[in-house]
Coordinates of C-alpha atoms in Angstrom, one line a residue:
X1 CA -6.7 170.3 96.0
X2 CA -10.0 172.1 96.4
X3 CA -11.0 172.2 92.9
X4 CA -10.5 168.7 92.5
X5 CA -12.5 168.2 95.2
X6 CA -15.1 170.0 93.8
X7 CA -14.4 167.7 90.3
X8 CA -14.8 164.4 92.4
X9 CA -18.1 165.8 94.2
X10 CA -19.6 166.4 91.2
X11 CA -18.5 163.5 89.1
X12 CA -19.8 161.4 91.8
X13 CA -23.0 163.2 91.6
X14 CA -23.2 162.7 87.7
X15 CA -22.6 159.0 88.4
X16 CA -25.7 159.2 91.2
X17 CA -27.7 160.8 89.0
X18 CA -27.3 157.6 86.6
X19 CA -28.9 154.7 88.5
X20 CA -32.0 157.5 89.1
X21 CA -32.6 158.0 85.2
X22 CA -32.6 154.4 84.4
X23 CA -34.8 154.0 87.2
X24 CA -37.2 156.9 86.2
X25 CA -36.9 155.5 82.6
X26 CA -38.0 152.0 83.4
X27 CA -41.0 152.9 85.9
X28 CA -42.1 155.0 82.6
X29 CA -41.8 152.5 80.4
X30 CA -43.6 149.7 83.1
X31 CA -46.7 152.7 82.9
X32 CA -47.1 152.4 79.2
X33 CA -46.7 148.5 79.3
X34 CA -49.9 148.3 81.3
X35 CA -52.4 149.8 79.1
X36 CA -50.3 148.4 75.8
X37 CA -51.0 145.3 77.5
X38 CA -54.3 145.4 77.7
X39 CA -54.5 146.6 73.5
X40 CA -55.6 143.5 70.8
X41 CA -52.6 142.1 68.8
X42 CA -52.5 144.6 66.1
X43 CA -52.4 147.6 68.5
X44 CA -49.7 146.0 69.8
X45 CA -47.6 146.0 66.8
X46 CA -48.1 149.6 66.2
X47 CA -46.7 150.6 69.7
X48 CA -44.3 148.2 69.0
X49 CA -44.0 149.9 65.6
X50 CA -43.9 153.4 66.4
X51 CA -41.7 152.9 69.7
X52 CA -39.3 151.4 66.6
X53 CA -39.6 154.3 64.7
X54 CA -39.1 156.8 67.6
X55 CA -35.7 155.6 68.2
X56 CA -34.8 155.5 64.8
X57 CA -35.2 159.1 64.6
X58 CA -33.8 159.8 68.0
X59 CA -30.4 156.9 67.6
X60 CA -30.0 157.1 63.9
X61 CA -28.2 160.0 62.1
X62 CA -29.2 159.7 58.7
X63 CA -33.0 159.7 60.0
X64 CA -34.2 159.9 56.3
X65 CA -32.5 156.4 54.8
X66 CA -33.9 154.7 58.3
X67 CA -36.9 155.5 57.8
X68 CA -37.1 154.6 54.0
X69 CA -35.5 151.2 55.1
X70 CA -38.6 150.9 57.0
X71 CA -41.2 152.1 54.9
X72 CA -39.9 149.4 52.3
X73 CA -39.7 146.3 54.6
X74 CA -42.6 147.1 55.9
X75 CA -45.0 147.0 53.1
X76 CA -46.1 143.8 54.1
X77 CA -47.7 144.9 57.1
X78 CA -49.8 147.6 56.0
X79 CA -52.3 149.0 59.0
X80 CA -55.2 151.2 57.5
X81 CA -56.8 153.8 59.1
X82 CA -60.7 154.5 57.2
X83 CA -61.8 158.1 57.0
X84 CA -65.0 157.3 56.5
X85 CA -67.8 153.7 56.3
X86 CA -65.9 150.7 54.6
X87 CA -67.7 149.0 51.3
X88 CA -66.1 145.8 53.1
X89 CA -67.8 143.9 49.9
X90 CA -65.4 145.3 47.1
X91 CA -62.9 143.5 46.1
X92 CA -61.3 145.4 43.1
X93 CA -60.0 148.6 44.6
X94 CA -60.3 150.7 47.7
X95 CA -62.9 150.0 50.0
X96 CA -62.9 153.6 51.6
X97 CA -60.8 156.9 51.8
X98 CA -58.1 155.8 54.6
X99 CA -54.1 156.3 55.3
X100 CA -51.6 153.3 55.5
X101 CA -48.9 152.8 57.7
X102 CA -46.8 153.4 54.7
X103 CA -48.3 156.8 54.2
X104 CA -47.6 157.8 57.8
X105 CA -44.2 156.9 57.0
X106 CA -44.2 158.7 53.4
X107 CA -45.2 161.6 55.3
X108 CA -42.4 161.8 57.5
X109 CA -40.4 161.6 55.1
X110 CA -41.4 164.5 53.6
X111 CA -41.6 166.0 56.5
X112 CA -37.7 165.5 57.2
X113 CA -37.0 166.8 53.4
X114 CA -38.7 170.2 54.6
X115 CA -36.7 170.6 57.3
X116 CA -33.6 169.9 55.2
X117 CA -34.5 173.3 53.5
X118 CA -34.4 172.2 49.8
X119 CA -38.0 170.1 49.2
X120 CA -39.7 173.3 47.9
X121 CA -37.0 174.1 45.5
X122 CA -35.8 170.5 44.7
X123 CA -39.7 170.0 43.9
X124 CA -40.2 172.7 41.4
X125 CA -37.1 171.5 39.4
X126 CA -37.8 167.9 38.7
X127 CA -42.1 168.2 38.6
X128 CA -41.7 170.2 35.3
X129 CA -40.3 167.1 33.7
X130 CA -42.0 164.4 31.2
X131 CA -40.9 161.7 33.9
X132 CA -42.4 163.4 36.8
X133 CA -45.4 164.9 34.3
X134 CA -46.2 161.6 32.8
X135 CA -47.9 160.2 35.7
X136 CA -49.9 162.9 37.2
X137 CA -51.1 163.0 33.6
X138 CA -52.3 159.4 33.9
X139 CA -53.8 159.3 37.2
X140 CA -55.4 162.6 36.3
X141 CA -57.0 160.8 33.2
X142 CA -59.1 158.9 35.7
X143 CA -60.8 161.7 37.4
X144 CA -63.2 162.7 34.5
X145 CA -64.8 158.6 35.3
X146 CA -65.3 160.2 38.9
X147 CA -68.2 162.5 37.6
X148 CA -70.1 159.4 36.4
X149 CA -69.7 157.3 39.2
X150 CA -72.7 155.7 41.3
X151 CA -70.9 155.7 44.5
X152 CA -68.7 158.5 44.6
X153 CA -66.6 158.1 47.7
X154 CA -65.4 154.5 46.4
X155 CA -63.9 156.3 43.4
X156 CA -62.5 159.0 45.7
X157 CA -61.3 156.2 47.9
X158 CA -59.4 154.7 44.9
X159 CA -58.1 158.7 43.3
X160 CA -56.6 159.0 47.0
X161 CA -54.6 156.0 46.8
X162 CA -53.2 156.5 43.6
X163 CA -52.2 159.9 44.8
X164 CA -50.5 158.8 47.4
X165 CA -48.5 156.5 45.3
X166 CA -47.3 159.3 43.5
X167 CA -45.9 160.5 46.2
X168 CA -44.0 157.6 46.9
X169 CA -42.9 157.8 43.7
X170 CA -41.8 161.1 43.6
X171 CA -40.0 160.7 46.9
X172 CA -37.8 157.6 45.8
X173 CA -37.1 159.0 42.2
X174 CA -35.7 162.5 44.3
X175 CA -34.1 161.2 47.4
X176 CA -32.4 158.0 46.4
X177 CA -29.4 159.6 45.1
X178 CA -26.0 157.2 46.5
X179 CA -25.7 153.7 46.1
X180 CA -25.7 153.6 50.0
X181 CA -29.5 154.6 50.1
X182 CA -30.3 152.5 47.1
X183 CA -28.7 149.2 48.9
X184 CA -30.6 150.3 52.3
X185 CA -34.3 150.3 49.9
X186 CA -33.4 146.9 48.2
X187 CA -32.3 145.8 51.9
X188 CA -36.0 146.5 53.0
X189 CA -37.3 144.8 50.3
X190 CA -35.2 141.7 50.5
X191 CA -36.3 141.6 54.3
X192 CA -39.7 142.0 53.0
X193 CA -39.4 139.0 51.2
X194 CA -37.7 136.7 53.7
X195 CA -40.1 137.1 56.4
X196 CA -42.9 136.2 54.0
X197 CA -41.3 133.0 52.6
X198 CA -40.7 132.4 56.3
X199 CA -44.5 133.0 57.1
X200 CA -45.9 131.4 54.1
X201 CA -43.5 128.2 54.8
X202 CA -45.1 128.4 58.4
X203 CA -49.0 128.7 57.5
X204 CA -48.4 125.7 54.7
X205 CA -46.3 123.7 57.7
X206 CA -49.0 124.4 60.5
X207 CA -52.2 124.7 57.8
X208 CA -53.1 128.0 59.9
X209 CA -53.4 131.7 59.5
X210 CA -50.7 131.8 62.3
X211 CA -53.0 134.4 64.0
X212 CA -52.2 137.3 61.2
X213 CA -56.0 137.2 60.2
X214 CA -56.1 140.5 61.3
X215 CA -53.8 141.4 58.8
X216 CA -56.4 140.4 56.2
X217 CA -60.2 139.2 55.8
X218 CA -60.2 135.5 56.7
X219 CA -59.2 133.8 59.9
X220 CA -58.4 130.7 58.3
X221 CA -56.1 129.9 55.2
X222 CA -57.9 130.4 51.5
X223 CA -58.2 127.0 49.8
X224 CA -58.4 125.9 46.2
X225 CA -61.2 124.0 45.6
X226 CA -60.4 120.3 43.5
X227 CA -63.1 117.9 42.2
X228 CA -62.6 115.7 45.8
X229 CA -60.7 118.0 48.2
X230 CA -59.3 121.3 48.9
X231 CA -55.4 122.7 48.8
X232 CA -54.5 125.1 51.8
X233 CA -53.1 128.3 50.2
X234 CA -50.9 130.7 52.8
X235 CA -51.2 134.0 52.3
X236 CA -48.2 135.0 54.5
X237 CA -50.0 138.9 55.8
X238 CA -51.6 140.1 52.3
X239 CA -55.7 139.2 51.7
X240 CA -55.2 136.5 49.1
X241 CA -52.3 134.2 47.8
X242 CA -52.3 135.7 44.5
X243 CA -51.7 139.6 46.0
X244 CA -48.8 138.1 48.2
X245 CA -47.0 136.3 45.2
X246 CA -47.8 139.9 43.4
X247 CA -45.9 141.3 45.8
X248 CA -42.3 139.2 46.3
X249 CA -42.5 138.5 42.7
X250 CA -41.0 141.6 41.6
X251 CA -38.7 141.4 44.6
X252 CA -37.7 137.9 43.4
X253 CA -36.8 139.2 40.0
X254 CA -34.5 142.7 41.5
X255 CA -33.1 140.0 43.5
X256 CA -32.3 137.3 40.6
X257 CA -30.9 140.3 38.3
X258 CA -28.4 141.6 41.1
X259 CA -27.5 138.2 42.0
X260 CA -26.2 137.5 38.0
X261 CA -24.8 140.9 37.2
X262 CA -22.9 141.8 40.8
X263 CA -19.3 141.4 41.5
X264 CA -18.9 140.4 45.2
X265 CA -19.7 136.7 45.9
X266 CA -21.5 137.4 49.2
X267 CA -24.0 139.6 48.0
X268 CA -24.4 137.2 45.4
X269 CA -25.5 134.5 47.7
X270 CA -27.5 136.9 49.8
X271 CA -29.4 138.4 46.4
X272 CA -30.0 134.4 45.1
X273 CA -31.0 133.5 48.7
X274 CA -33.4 136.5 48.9
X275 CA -34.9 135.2 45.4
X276 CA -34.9 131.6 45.9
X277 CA -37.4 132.8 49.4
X278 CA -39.3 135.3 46.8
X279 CA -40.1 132.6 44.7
X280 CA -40.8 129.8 46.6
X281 CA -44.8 130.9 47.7
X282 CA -45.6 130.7 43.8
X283 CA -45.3 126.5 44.1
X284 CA -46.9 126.8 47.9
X285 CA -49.5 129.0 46.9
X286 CA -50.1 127.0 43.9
X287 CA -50.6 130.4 42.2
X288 CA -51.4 130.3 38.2
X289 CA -50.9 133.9 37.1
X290 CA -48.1 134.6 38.8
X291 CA -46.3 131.6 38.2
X292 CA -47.1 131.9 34.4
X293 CA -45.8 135.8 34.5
X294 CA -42.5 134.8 36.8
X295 CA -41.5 132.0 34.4
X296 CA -41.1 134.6 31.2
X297 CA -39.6 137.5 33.3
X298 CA -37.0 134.9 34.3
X299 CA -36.3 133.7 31.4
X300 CA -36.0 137.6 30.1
X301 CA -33.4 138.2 32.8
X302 CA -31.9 135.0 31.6
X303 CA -31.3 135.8 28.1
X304 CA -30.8 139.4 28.7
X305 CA -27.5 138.4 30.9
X306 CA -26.1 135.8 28.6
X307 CA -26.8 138.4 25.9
X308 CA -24.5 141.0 27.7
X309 CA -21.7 138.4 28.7
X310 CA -22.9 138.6 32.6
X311 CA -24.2 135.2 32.9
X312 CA -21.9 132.4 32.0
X313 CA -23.0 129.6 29.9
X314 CA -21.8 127.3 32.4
X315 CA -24.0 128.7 34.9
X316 CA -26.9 128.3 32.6
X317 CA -26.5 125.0 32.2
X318 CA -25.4 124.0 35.8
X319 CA -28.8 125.7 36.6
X320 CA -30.8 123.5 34.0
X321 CA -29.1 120.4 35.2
X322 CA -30.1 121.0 38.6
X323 CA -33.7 121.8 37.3
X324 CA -33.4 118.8 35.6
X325 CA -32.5 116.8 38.2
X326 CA -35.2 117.8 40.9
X327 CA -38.1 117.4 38.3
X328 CA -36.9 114.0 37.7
X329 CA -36.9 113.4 41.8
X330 CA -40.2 115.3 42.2
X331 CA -41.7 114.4 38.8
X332 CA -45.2 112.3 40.4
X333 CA -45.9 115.5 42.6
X334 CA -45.2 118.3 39.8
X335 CA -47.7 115.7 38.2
X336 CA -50.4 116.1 40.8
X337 CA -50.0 119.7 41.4
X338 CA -50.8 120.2 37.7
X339 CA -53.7 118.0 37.3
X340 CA -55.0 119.6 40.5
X341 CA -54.7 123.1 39.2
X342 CA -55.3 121.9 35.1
X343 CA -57.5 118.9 35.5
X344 CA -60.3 119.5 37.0
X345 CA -63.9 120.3 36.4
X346 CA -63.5 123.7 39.3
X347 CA -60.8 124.6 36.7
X348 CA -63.4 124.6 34.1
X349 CA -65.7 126.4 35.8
X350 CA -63.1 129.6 36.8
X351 CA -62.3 129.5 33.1
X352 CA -66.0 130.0 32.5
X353 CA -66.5 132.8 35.0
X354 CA -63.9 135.0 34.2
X355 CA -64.8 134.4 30.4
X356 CA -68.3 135.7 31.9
X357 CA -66.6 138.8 33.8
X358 CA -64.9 139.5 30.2
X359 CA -67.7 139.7 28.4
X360 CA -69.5 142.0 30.9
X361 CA -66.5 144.3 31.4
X362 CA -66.4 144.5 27.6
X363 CA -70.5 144.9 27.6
X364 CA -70.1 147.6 29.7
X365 CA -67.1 149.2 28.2
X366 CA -69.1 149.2 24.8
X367 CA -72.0 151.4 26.7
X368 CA -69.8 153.4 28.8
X369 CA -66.6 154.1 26.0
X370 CA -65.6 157.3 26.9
X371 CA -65.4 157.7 30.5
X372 CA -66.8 154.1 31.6
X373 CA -68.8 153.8 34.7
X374 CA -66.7 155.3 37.6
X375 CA -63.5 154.5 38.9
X376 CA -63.4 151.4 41.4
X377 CA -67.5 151.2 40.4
X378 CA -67.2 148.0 39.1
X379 CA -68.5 145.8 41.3
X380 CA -71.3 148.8 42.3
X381 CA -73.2 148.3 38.3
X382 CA -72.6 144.8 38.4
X383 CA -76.6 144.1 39.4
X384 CA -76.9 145.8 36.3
X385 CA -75.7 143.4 33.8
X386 CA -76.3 140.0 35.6
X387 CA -79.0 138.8 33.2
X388 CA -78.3 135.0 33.5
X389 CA -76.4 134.8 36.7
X390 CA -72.5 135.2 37.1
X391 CA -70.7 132.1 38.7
X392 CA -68.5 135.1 40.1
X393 CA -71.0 137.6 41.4
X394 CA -69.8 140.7 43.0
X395 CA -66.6 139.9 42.4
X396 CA -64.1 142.2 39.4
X397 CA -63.1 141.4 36.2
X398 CA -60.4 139.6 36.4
X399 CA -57.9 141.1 34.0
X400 CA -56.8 144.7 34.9
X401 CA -56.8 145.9 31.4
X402 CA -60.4 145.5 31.1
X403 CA -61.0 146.6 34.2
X404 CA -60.0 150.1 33.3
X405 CA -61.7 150.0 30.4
X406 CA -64.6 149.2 32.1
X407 CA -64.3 151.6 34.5
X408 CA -62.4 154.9 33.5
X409 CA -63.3 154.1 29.6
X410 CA -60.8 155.1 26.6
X411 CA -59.7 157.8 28.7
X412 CA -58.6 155.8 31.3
X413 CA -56.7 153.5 29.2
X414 CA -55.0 155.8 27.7
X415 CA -53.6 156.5 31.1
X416 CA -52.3 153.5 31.8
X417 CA -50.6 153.4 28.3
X418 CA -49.0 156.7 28.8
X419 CA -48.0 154.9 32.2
X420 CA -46.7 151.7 30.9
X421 CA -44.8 153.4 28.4
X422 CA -43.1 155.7 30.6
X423 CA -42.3 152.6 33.1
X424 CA -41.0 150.7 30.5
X425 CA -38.6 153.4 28.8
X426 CA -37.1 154.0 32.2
X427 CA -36.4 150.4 32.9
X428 CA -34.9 149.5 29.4
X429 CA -32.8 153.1 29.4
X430 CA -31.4 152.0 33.0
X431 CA -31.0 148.2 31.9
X432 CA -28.3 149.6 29.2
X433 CA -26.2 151.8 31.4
X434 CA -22.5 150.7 32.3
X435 CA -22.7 150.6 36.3
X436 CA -23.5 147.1 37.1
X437 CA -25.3 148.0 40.1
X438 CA -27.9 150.3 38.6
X439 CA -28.2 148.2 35.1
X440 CA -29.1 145.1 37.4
X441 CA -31.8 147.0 39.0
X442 CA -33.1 148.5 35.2
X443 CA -33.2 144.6 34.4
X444 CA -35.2 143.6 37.6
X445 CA -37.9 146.4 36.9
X446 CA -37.9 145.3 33.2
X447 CA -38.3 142.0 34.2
X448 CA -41.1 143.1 36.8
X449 CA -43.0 145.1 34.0
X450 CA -43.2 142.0 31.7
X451 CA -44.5 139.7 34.9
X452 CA -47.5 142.6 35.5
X453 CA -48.2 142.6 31.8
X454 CA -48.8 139.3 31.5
X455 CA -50.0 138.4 35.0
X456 CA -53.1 141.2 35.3
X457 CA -54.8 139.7 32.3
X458 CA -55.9 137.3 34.6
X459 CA -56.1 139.0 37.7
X460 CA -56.5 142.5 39.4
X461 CA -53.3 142.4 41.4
X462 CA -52.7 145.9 41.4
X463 CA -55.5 147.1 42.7
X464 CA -54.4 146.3 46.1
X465 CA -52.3 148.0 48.3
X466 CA -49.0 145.7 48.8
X467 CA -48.1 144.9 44.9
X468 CA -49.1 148.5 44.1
X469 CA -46.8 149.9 46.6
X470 CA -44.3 147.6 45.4
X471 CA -44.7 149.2 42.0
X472 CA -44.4 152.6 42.6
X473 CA -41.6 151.9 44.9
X474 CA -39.7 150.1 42.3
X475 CA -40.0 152.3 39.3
X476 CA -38.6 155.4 41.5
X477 CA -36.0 153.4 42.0
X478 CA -35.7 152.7 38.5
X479 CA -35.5 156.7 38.0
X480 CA -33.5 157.5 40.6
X481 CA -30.9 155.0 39.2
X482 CA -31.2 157.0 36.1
X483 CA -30.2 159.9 37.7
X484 CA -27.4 158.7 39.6
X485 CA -26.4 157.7 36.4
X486 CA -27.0 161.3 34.4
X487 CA -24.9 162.9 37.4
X488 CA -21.9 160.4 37.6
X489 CA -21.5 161.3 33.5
X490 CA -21.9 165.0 34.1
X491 CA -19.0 164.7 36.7
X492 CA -16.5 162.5 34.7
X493 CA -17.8 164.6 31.5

């Protein structure tokens, strides 16, 4: 009897003990509400952030695929912390040295594959290989432009950011090793895309910023300028409508591939759904690059799956007849909207500034061949070579290609070859394999690989941080996928 007294006395104290630590938990948390409170929007979202995180680590068990579920969703919402004074005037690369949100994230990451015990080890086995080799090779090609440059932290500024993009890669391509952790990553990045589609679909309903300009430079939505008006252009939380589009693009396109070659009808839906939302800022946006890139990649993930027996004819021409149909319902506005973006004199005169930028890029790439003038310098020598006056003053060439060129010279392109050839043997190698699930996501980086080649010659996407983290992200996926697939044939072998 006395010892289950003795039980009851302290059960009953556990259960007293209760009410007290909800009690001392909520008076803690009402003491950081205050000063939170008192924070601007965008310090609000990082406590809000970081509180999310923090129980992540503390609730979750597999700590390491939570946290690379966040790092991809949230790409879109990438807070930047300068290291030193912000060139707030370029536009073609990094203003200053600084760390993202994602590379916080990144960084824990790494930090949780030390304490596993095997990052050192794990490290030295896969960095002595071409895949891993390839890309430090390129980025390192750009240094030598960093000697020549005219303002040298700019070109540091942009030599950091790549670096830290090969980290992501190098994370992805080692840690992503189950389907489980792939499906959590493409998770993130269909997320990703919903909640811009939702936020785009909001600024163009509202024809406001929705209070995100925070997020970016303008308070107010960018516009496209017509011959007798303007067209609102959302930008969901990325600087300009043609960076957002850069980014859900290539989600679009993982999504399309793994919505034809899956199995299960619900993911199906949810992958064409995720698409469909991707997609959809490229007419609302009214962006011409993009839209131009996205139409062959889709048609390359088209003919691809009808090639291989994964897309059904009837499908294809179901899809058509409902193409069809809407242009036929729509056909005076699809009318407008290319007049508007075709027909017009401002049309004309972007033609003939970025035929201007051209010509100076490839002025200065013929004085500068070998190293060029300095990495993200561009804009820095442009006072140089405005003779006549540029309609586009201080603003990049707009075609990546020639951007480099300019910039890092011969021995910069030759970088970004070595790069593009790497990217695009991966992606074809992992398009072929037998496993639907890691052949759809070879196709959607294959596909995404086409839409960047064709979309940079008129634009400099990729020297911003959300389509350039989308990149990086993507193509370790593409070589993890490859590995998965190396070590499922060892196994069965």
């Amino acid at each position: 009897m006395s010892e289950l007294a003795v039980g009851t006395r302290a059960s009953a104290q556990r259960g007293l003990g209760t009410p007290w630590l909800a009690l001392g938990a909520t008076v803690v948390a009402a003491a950081i509400a205050v000063p939170v409170a008192q924070l601007p929007l965008k310090g609000m979202i990082v406590v809000v952030g970081a509180a999310a995180l923090a129980a992540a680590l503390v609730l979750v068990r597999d700590r390491a695929v939570a946290v690379l579920f966040m790092l991809a969703a949230s790409v879109q919402f990438m807070f930047h912390k300068s290291l030193g004074p912000i060139a707030r005037e370029v536009s073609g690369g990094a203003q200053s040295i600084y760390v993202t949100s994602t590379d916080v994230l990144l960084l824990l990451l790494f930090a949780l594959w030390l304490l596993e015990g095997t990052l050192w080890r794990e490290l030295r086995a896969a960095l002595g290989t071409r895949t891993f080799v390839i890309p430090a090779v390129a980025i390192a090609l750009t240094v030598p432009s960093v000697l020549v440059a005219r303002d040298l932290s700019l070109a540091v500024g942009e030599l950091t950011r790549m670096s830290w993009m090969y980290l992501l890669f190098v994370y992805v391509a080692l840690k992503v090793r189950t389907p489980r952790t792939l499906a959590f990553v493409i998770a993130g990045l269909l997320v990703l895309a919903l909640t811009q589609s939702a936020l785009v679909v909001a600024q163009w309903r509202t024809g406001s910023s929705l209070g995100l300009s925070f997020l970016g430079e303008e308070s107010e939505l960018g516009v496209r300028t017509l011959d007798d008006g303007e067209i609102p252009r959302p930008t969901g939380t990325a600087t300009h409508a043609d960076f957002l589009v850069s980014m859900l693009v290539p989600i679009g396109l993982l999504a399309l591939s793994l919505a034809i070659n899956l199995r299960r009808g619900w993911y199906r839906l949810a992958c064409l759904a995720a698409a469909c939302a991707a997609f959809a800022p490229i007419a609302i946006s009214q962006t011409r690059a993009a839209a131009v890139g996205a139409a062959v990649a889709i048609s390359l993930i088209g003919v691809v799956s009808l090639a291989r027996g994964r897309l059904p004819w009837r499908v294809l021409w179901a899809s058509l007849a409902v193409v069809a149909l809407g242009a036929a319902i729509y056909w005076d506005e699809i009318q407008r909207r290319v007049i508007d973006n075709l027909g017009t004199a401002q049309f004309q005169k972007e033609i003939a500034s970025r035929v201007e930028l051209n010509d100076t890029a490839l002025l200065i790439a013929s004085e500068h061949p070998v190293l060029g003038i300095g990495l993200n310098n561009f804009e820095q020598v442009l006072d140089r070579y405005d003779v006549y006056g540029l309609i586009f003053f201080d603003n990049p060439v707009h075609n990546l290609y020639l951007l480099v060129l300019s910039e890092t010279g011969l021995v910069g392109l030759a970088g970004l070859v070595l790069m593009a050839g790497l990217a695009v043997r991966v992606a074809v190698r992992l398009s072929a394999v037998r496993d639907r699930l890691l052949s759809a996501v070879g196709l959607g980086l294959l596909a995404t690989l086409v839409f960047f080649g064709i979309e940079e010659i008129l634009t400099f996407a990729l020297r911003h941080d959300m389509p350039l983290a989308i990149l990086w992200l993507l193509l370790g996926l593409g070589v993890a996928c490859l590995r998965m697939d190396r070590a499922r044939t060892l196994e069965t072998a």
